[in-house]
Short mmCIF file of C-alpha atoms in Angstrom, two decimals:
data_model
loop_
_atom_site.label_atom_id
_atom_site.label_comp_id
_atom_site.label_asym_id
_atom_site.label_seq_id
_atom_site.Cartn_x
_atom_site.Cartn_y
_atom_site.Cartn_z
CA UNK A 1 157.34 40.81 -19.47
CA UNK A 2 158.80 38.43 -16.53
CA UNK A 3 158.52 40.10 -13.29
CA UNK A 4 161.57 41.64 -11.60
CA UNK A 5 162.24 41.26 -8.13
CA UNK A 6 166.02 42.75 -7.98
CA UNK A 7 166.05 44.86 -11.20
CA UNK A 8 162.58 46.37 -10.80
CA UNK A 9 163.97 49.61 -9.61
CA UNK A 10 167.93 49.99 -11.28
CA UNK A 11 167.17 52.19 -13.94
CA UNK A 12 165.89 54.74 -11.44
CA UNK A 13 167.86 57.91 -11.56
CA UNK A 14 170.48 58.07 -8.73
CA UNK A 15 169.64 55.16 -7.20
CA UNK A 16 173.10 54.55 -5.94
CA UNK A 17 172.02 56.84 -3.43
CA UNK A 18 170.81 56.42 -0.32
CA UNK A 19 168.16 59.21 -0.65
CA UNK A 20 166.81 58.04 -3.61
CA UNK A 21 166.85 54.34 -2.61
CA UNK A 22 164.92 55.55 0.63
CA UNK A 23 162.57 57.26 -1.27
CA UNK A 24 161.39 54.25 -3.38
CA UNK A 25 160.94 51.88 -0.54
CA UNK A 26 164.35 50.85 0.67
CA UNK A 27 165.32 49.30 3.49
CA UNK A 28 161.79 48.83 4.28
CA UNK A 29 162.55 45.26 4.91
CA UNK A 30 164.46 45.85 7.77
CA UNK A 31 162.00 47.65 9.72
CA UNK A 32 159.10 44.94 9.50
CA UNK A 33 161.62 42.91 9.97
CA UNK A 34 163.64 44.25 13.14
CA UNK A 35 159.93 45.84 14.73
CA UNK A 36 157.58 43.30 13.81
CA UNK A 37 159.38 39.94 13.36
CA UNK A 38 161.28 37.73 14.91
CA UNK A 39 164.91 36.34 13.68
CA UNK A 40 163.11 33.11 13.44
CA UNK A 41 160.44 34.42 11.58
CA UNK A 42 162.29 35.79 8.76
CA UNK A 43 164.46 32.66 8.25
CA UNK A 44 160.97 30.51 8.28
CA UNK A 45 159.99 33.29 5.11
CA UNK A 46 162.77 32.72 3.43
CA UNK A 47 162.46 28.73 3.98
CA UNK A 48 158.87 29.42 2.56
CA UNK A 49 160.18 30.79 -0.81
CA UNK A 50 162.56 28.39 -2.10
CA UNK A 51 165.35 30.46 -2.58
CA UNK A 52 168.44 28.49 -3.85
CA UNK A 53 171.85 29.64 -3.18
CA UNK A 54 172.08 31.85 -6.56
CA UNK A 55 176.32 31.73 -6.57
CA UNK A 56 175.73 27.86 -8.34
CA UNK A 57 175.14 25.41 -5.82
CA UNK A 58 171.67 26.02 -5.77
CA UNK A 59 171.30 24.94 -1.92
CA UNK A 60 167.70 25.97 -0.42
CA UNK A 61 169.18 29.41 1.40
CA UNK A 62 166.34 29.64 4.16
CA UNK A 63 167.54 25.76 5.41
CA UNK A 64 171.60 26.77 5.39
CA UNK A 65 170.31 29.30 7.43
CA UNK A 66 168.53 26.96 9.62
CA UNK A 67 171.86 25.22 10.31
CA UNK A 68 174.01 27.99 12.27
CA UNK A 69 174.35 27.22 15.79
CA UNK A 70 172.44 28.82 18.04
CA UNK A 71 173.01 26.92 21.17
CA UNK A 72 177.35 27.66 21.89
CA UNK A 73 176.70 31.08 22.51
CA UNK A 74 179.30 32.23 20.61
CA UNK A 75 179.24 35.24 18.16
CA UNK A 76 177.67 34.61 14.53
CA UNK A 77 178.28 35.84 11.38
CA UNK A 78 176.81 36.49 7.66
CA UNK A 79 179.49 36.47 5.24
CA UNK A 80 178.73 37.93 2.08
CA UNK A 81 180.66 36.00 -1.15
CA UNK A 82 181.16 38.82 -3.58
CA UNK A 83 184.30 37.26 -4.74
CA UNK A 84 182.68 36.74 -8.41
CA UNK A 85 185.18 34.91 -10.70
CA UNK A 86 183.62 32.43 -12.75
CA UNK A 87 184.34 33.21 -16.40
CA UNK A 88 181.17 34.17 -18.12
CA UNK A 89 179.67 35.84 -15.17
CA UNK A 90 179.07 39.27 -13.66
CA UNK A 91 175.53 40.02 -12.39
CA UNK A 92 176.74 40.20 -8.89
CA UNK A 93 178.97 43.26 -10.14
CA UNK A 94 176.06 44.34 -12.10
CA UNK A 95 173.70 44.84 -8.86
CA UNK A 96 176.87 46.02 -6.65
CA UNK A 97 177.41 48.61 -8.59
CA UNK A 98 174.21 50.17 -9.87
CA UNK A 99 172.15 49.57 -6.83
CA UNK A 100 174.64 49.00 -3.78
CA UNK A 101 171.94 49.36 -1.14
CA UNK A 102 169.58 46.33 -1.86
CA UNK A 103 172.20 44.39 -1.20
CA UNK A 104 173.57 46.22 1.83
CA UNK A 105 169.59 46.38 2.88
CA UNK A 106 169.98 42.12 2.73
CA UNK A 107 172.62 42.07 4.75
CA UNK A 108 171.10 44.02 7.78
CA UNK A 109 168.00 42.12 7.37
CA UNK A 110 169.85 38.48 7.34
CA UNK A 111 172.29 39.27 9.53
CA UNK A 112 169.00 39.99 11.88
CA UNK A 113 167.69 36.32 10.98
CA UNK A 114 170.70 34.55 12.31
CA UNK A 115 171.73 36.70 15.13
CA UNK A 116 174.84 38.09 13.65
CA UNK A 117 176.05 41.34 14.80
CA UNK A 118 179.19 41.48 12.79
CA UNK A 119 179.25 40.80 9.39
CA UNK A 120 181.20 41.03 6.23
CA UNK A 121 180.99 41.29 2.60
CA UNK A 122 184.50 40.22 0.94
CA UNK A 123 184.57 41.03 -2.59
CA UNK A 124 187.02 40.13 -5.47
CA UNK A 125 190.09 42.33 -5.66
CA UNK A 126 189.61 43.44 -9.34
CA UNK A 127 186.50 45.32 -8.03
CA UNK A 128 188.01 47.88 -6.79
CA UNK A 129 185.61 50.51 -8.04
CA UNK A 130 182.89 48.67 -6.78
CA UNK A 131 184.41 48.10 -3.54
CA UNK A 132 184.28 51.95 -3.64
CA UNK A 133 180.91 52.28 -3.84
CA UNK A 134 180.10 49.60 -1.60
CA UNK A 135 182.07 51.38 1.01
CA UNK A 136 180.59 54.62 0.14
CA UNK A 137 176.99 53.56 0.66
CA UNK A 138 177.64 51.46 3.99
CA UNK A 139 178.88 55.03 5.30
CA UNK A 140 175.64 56.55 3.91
CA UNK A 141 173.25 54.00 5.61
CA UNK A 142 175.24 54.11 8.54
CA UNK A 143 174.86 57.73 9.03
CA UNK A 144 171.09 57.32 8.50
CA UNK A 145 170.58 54.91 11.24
CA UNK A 146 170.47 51.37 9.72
CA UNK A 147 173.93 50.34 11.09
CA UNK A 148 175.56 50.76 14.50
CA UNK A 149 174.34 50.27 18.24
CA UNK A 150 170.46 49.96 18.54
CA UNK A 151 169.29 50.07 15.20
CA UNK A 152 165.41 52.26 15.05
CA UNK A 153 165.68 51.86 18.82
CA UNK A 154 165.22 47.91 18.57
CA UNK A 155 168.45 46.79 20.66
CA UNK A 156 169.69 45.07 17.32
CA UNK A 157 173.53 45.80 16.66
CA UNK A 158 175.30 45.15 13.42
CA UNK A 159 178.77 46.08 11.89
CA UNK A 160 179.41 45.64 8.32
CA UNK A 161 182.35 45.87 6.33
CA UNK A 162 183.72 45.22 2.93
CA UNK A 163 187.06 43.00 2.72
CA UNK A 164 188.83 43.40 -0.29
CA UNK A 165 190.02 40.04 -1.40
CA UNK A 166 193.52 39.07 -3.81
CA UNK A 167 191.59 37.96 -6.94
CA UNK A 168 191.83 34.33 -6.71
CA UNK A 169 189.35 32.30 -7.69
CA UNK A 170 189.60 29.55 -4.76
CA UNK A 171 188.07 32.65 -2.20
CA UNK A 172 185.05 31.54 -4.16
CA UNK A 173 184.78 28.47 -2.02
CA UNK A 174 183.40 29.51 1.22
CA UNK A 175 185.92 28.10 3.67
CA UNK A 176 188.70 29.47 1.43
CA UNK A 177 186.51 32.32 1.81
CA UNK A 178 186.88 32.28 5.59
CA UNK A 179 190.77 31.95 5.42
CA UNK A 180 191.36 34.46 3.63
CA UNK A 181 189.23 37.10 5.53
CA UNK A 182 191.20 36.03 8.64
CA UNK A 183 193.90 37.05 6.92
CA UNK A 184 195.42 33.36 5.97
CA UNK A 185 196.11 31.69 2.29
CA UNK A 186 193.01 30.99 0.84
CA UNK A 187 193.04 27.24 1.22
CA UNK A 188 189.65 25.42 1.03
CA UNK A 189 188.93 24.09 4.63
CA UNK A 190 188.28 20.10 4.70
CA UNK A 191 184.42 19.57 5.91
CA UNK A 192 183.20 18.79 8.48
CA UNK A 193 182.99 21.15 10.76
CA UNK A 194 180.84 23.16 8.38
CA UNK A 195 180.81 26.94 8.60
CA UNK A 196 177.71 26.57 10.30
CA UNK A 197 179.11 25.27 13.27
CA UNK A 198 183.00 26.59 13.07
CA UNK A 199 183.41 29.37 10.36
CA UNK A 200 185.01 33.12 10.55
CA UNK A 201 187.56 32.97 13.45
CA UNK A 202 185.63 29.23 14.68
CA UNK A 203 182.53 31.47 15.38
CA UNK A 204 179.13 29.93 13.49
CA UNK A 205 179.40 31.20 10.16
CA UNK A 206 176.66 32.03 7.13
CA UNK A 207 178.15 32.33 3.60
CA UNK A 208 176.08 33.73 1.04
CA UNK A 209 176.14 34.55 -2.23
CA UNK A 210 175.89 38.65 -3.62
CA UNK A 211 172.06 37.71 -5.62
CA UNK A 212 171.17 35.34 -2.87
CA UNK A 213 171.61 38.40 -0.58
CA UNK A 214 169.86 40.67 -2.40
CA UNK A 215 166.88 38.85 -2.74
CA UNK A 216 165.62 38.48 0.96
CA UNK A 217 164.16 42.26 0.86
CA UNK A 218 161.55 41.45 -1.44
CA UNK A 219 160.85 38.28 0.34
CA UNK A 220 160.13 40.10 3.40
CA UNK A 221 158.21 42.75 2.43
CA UNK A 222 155.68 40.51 0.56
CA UNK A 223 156.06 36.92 1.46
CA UNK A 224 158.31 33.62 1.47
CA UNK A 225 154.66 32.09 -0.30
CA UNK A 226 154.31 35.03 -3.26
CA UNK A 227 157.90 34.60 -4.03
CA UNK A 228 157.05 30.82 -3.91
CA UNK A 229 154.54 31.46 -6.74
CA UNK A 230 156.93 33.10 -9.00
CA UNK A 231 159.01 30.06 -11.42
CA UNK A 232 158.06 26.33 -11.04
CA UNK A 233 158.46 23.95 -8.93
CA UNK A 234 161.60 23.35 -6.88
CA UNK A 235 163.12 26.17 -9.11
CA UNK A 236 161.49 29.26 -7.40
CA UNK A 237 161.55 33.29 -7.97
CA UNK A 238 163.63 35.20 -10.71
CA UNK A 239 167.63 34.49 -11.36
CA UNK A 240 169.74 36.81 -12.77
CA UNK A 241 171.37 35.46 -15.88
CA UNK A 242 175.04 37.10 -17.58
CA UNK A 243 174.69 36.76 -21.26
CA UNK A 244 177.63 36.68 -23.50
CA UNK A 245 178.83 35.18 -26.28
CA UNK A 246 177.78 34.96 -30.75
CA UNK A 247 173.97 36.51 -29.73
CA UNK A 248 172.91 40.16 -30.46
CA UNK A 249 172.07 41.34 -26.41
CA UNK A 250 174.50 40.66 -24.24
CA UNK A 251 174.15 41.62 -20.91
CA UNK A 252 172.31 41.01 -17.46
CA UNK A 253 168.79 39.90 -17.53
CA UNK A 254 166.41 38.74 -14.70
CA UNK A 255 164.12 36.11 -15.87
CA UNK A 256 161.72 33.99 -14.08
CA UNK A 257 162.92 30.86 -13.58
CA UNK A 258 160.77 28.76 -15.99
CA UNK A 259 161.16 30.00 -19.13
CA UNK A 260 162.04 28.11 -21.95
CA UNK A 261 165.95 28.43 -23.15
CA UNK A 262 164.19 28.94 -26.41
CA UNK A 263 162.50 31.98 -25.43
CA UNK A 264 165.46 33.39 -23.96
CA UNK A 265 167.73 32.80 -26.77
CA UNK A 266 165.42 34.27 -29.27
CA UNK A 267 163.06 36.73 -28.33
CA UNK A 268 163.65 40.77 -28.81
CA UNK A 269 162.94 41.05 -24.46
CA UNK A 270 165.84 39.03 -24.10
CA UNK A 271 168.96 37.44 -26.40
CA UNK A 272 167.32 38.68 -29.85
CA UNK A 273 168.79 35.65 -31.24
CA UNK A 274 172.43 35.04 -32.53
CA UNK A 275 174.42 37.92 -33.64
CA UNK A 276 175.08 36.96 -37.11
CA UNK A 277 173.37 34.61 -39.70
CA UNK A 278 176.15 32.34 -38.38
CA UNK A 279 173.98 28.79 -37.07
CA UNK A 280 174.27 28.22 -32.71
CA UNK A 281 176.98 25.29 -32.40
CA UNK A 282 176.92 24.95 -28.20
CA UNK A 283 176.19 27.09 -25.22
CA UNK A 284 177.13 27.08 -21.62
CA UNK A 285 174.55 27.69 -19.42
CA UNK A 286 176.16 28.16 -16.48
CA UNK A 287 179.44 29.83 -16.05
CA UNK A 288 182.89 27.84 -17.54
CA UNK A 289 182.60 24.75 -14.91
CA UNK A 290 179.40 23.54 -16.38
CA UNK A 291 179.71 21.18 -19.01
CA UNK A 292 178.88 22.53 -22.45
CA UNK A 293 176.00 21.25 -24.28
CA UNK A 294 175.82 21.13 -28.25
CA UNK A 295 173.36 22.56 -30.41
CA UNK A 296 170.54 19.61 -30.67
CA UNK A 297 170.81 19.37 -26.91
CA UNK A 298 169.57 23.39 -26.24
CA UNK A 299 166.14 24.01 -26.80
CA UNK A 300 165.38 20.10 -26.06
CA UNK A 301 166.15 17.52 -23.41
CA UNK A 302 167.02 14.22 -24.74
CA UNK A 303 163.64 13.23 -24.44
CA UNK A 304 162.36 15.83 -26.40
CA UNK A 305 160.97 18.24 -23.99
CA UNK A 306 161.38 22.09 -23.74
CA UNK A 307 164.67 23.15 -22.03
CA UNK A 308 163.71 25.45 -19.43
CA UNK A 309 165.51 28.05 -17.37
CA UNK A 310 165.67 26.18 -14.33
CA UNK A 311 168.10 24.27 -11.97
CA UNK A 312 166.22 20.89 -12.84
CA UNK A 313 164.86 21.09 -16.86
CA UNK A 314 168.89 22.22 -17.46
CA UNK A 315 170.39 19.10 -15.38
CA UNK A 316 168.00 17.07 -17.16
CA UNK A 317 169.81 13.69 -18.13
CA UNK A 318 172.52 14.23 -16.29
CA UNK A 319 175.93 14.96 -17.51
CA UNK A 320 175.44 13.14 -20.60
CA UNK A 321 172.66 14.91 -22.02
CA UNK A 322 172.20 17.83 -19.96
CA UNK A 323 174.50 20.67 -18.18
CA UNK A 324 173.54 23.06 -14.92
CA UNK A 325 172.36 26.09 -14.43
CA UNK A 326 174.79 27.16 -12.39
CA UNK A 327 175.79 30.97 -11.76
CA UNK A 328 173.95 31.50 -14.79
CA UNK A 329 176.86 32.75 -16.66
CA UNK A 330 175.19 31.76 -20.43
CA UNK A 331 178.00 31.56 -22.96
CA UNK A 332 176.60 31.46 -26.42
CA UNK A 333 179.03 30.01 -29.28
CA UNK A 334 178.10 29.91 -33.35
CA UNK A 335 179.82 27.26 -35.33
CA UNK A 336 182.75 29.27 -36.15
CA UNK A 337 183.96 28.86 -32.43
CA UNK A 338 186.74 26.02 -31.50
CA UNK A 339 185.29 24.32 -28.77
CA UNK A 340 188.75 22.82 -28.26
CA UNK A 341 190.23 26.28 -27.89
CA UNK A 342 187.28 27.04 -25.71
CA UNK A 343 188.16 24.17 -23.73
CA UNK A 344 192.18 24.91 -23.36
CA UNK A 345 191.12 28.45 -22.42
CA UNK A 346 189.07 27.31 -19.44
CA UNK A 347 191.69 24.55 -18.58
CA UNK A 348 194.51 27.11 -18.69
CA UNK A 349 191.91 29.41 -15.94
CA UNK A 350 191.69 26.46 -13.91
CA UNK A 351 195.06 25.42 -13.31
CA UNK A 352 196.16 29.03 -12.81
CA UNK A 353 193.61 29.32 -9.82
CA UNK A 354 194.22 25.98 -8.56
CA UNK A 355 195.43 26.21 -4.48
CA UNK A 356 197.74 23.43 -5.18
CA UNK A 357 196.37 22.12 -1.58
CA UNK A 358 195.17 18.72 -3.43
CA UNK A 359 196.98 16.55 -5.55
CA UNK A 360 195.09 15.56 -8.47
CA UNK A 361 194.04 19.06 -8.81
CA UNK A 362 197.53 20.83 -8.83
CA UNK A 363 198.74 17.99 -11.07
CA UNK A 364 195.81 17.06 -12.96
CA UNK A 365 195.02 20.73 -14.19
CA UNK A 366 198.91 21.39 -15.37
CA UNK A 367 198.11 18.05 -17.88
CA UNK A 368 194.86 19.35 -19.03
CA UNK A 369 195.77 22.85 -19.75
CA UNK A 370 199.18 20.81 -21.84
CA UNK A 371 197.86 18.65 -23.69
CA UNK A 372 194.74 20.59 -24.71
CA UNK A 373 197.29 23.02 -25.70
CA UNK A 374 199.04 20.43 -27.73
CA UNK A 375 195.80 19.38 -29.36
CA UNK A 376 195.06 23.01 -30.42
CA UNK A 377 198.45 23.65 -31.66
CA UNK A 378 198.94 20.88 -33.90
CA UNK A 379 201.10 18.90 -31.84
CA UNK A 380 197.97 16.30 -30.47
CA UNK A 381 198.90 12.29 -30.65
CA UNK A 382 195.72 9.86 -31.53
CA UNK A 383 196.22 8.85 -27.75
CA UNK A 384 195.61 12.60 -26.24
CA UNK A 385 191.90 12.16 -26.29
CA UNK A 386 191.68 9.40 -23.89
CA UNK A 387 194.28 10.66 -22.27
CA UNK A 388 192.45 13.88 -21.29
CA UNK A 389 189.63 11.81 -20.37
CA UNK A 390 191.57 9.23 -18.20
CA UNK A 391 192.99 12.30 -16.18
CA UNK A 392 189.92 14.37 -15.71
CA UNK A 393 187.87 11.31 -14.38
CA UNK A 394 190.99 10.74 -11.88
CA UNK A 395 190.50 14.82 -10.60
CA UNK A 396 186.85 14.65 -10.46
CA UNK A 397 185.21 13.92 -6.77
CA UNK A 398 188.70 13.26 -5.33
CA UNK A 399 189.63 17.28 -3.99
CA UNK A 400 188.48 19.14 -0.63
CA UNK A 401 186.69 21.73 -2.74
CA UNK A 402 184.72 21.62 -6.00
CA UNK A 403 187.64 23.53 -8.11
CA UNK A 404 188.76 19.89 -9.53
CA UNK A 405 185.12 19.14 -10.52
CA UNK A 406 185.05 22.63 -12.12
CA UNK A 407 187.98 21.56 -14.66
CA UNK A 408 186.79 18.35 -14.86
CA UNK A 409 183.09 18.84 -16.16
CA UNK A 410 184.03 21.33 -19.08
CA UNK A 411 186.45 18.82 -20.97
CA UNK A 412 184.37 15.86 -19.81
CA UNK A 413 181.16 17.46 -21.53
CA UNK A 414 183.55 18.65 -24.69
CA UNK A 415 185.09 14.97 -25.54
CA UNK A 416 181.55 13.62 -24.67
CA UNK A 417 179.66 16.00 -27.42
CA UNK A 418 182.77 17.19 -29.58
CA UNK A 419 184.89 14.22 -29.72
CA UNK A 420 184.99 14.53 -33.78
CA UNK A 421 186.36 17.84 -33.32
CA UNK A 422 188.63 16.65 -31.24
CA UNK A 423 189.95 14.09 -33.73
CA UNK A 424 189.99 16.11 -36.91
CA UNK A 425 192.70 18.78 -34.55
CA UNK A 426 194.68 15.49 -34.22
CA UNK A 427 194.81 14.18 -37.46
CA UNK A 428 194.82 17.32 -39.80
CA UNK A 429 197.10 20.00 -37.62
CA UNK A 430 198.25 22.05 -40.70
CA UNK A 431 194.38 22.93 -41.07
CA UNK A 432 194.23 23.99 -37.96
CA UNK A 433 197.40 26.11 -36.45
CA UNK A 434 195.62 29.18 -37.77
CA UNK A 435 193.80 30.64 -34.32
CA UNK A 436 191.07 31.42 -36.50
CA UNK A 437 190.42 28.09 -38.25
CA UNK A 438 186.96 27.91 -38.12
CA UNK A 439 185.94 31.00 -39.06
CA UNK A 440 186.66 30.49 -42.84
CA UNK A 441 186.01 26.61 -42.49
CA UNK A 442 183.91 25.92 -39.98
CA UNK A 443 183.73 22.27 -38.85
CA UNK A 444 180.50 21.43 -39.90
CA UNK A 445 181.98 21.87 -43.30
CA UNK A 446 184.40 19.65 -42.69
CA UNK A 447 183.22 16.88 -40.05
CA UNK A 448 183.17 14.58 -42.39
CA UNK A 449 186.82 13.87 -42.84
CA UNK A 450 186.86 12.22 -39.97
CA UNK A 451 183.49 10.41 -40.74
CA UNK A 452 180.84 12.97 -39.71
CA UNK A 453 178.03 14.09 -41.75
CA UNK A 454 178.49 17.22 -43.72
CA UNK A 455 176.26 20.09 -42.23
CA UNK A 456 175.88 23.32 -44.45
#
């Protein structure tokens, strides 16, 4: 069994609660961390650990907190990104609502690190229930003491509130973020200045991510080195992974970073394998804007090592051979999924959430979602294929925000490792106009009209 850092104590019986949260060591945190260390001191802890920004990036948390200004003298602020909306993923929801005050317990203690005394968490509009309970238990720990003026007597103030966000994806983007919680469109900012330095309302700014958060307790309470010890290497601690997909557990699992996609695919503590005798065709590893990665490419790199669970054994070979781990949204697909349906499904998510602020995003994700949907509906030309890939290289590293990268990878990675699938859509549409048409036939069976190797 893998240790658990954030889901050690959900199963408890009312946990939701503030009592019972108290009573099994919460908020302990933030009193060793408010009467016996300094704001310095717990951002040097959390440097210690390794922590990676757990909403995808995977940006060392304890140096972004280095980087708020300290020296203008103007207010700072910890903004909480709750605004979870990548497809495939939902363990922030998972710990928001079944154990509300570990994360409200990171808050005070971060917020305490970087010298904020107002802080927010702004969470995704369809959450509304969770938004509920979030509210409910800031009340609760506000009543006990552990928000307000002169928290347990130490002269530390802090505010927090929950800002209920539209639903659009952008807000996942932390200077869309910002906008919107100042009450403006949610357009992506262009960088610099960095939120650091000129975030909510121009003040310096933190923007963290909901498992991010929730993981600075344990770090304080036992150390930046033991949670050091816990995965390998760069890849430190536990991640929270949201499994979905052709396998027989779906759900939210905490794994230590480490273990071998193998492992967690197949073994009873985790996936239990697929869900049917139906053979794995491709998997996502990391929510819908990583690129997906076919079957030979899962349990082994291209140079025929183990795939591991972490941010660098997944990434391994690049975008040609290897994905990211992302927000650890794992998708898992058996062959009698389209991966070109797959592919016009995230296109079609893409361009509905694009801001429009940039060009070859508001354009370029309108022609992906098309012509993908062209290609799946029996209307694709020979040309379409390049044509897809022509336009997606054209969006790619040419937007303010990483929104045209996130269509851009997914039907990248699906021409790169698919293209035959692609083909056989174009040149045998009556076979395929029926939404189901690899369930009965499913392409390995049938790869080899357009020169691929029967697999049975």
């Amino acid at each position: 069994m893998s240790q658990k850092i954030l889901l050690d104590k959900i199963n408890i019986p009312g946990i939701k609660t503030y009592e019972v949260y108290r009573q099994n060591g919460g908020y302990a945190s933030v009193e060793k961390a408010l009467k016996t260390l300094t704001p310095d001191e717990v951002t040097e802890e959390v440097k210690k650990s390794g922590l990676r920004g757990r909403g995808g990036a995977g940006f060392p948390a304890g140096m972004k907190w280095s980087f708020i200004d300290k020296k203008s003298g103007k207010p700072r602020h910890l903004v909480c990104n709750a605004d979870e909306s990548e497809p495939g993923t939902f363990k922030d929801r998972y710990l928001m609502e079944y154990i509300p005050h570990l994360l409200i317990e990171g808050m005070i203690t971060s917020s305490f690190a970087l010298g904020a005394n107002l802080s927010y968490i702004y969470i995704r509009g369809e959450y509304m229930w969770v938004f509920k309970i979030l509210e409910r238990a800031i009340a609760e720990a506000k009543a006990a003491g552990w928000l307000g003026k002169n928290i347990l007597g130490t002269g530390y103030d802090l505010e927090l509130y929950v800002h209920c966000g539209a639903g659009a994806y952008i807000c996942g983007e932390e200077t869309a973020l910002i906008e919107s919680l100042e009450g403006k469109r949610g357009n992506p900012r262009i960088k610099p200045p960095f939120p650091a330095v000129s975030g909510l309302w121009a003040n310096p700014t933190v923007v963290n991510n909901v498992e991010t958060i929730a993981t600075v307790p344990w770090i304080i309470n036992n150390s930046g080195d033991d949670y050091a010890k816990i995965g390998i290497g760069r890849s430190t601690g536990t991640k929270l992974i949201s499994a979905s997909g052709h396998i027989k557990n779906p759900g939210v699992y905490e794994i230590e970073l480490g273990l071998s996609v193998d492992e967690f695919m197949n073994s009873d503590e985790y996936l239990g394998g697929m869900s049917s005798s139906r053979p794995l065709k491709a998997f996502v590893p990391g929510g819908s804007s990583v690129p997906i990665l076919p079957a030979e490419l899962i349990f082994k790199t291209a140079n025929g090592e183990d795939r591991l669970m972490t941010y660098e054994s997944l990434s391994d070979g690049g975008f040609a051979t290897g994905s990211m781990l992302g927000s650890g949204g794992f998708i898992v697909y058996n062959d009698t999924a389209c991966v070109v349906r797959n592919t016009w499904n995230f296109a079609r998510f893409y361009h509905h959430e694009s801001c429009g602020q940039c060009t070859p995003c508001r354009e370029g994700t309108g022609w992906l979602e098309k012509i993908l949907w062209r290609i799946e509906n029996g209307q694709g030309r020979e040309e379409d294929i390049e044509l897809l890939w022509s336009i997606q290289s054209k969006i790619e590293g040419n937007t303010i925000c990483p929104l045209g990268d996130a269509a851009s990878w997914p039907v990248a990675a699906a021409i790169r490792h698919f293209r035959d699938e692609f083909e056989y859509h174009v040149r045998f549409p009556e076979k395929i106009k029926n939404r189901d048409h690899f369930v009965a036939e499913p392409f390995s069976q049938v790869k080899h009209l357009v020169g691929g190797k029967v697999i049975v």
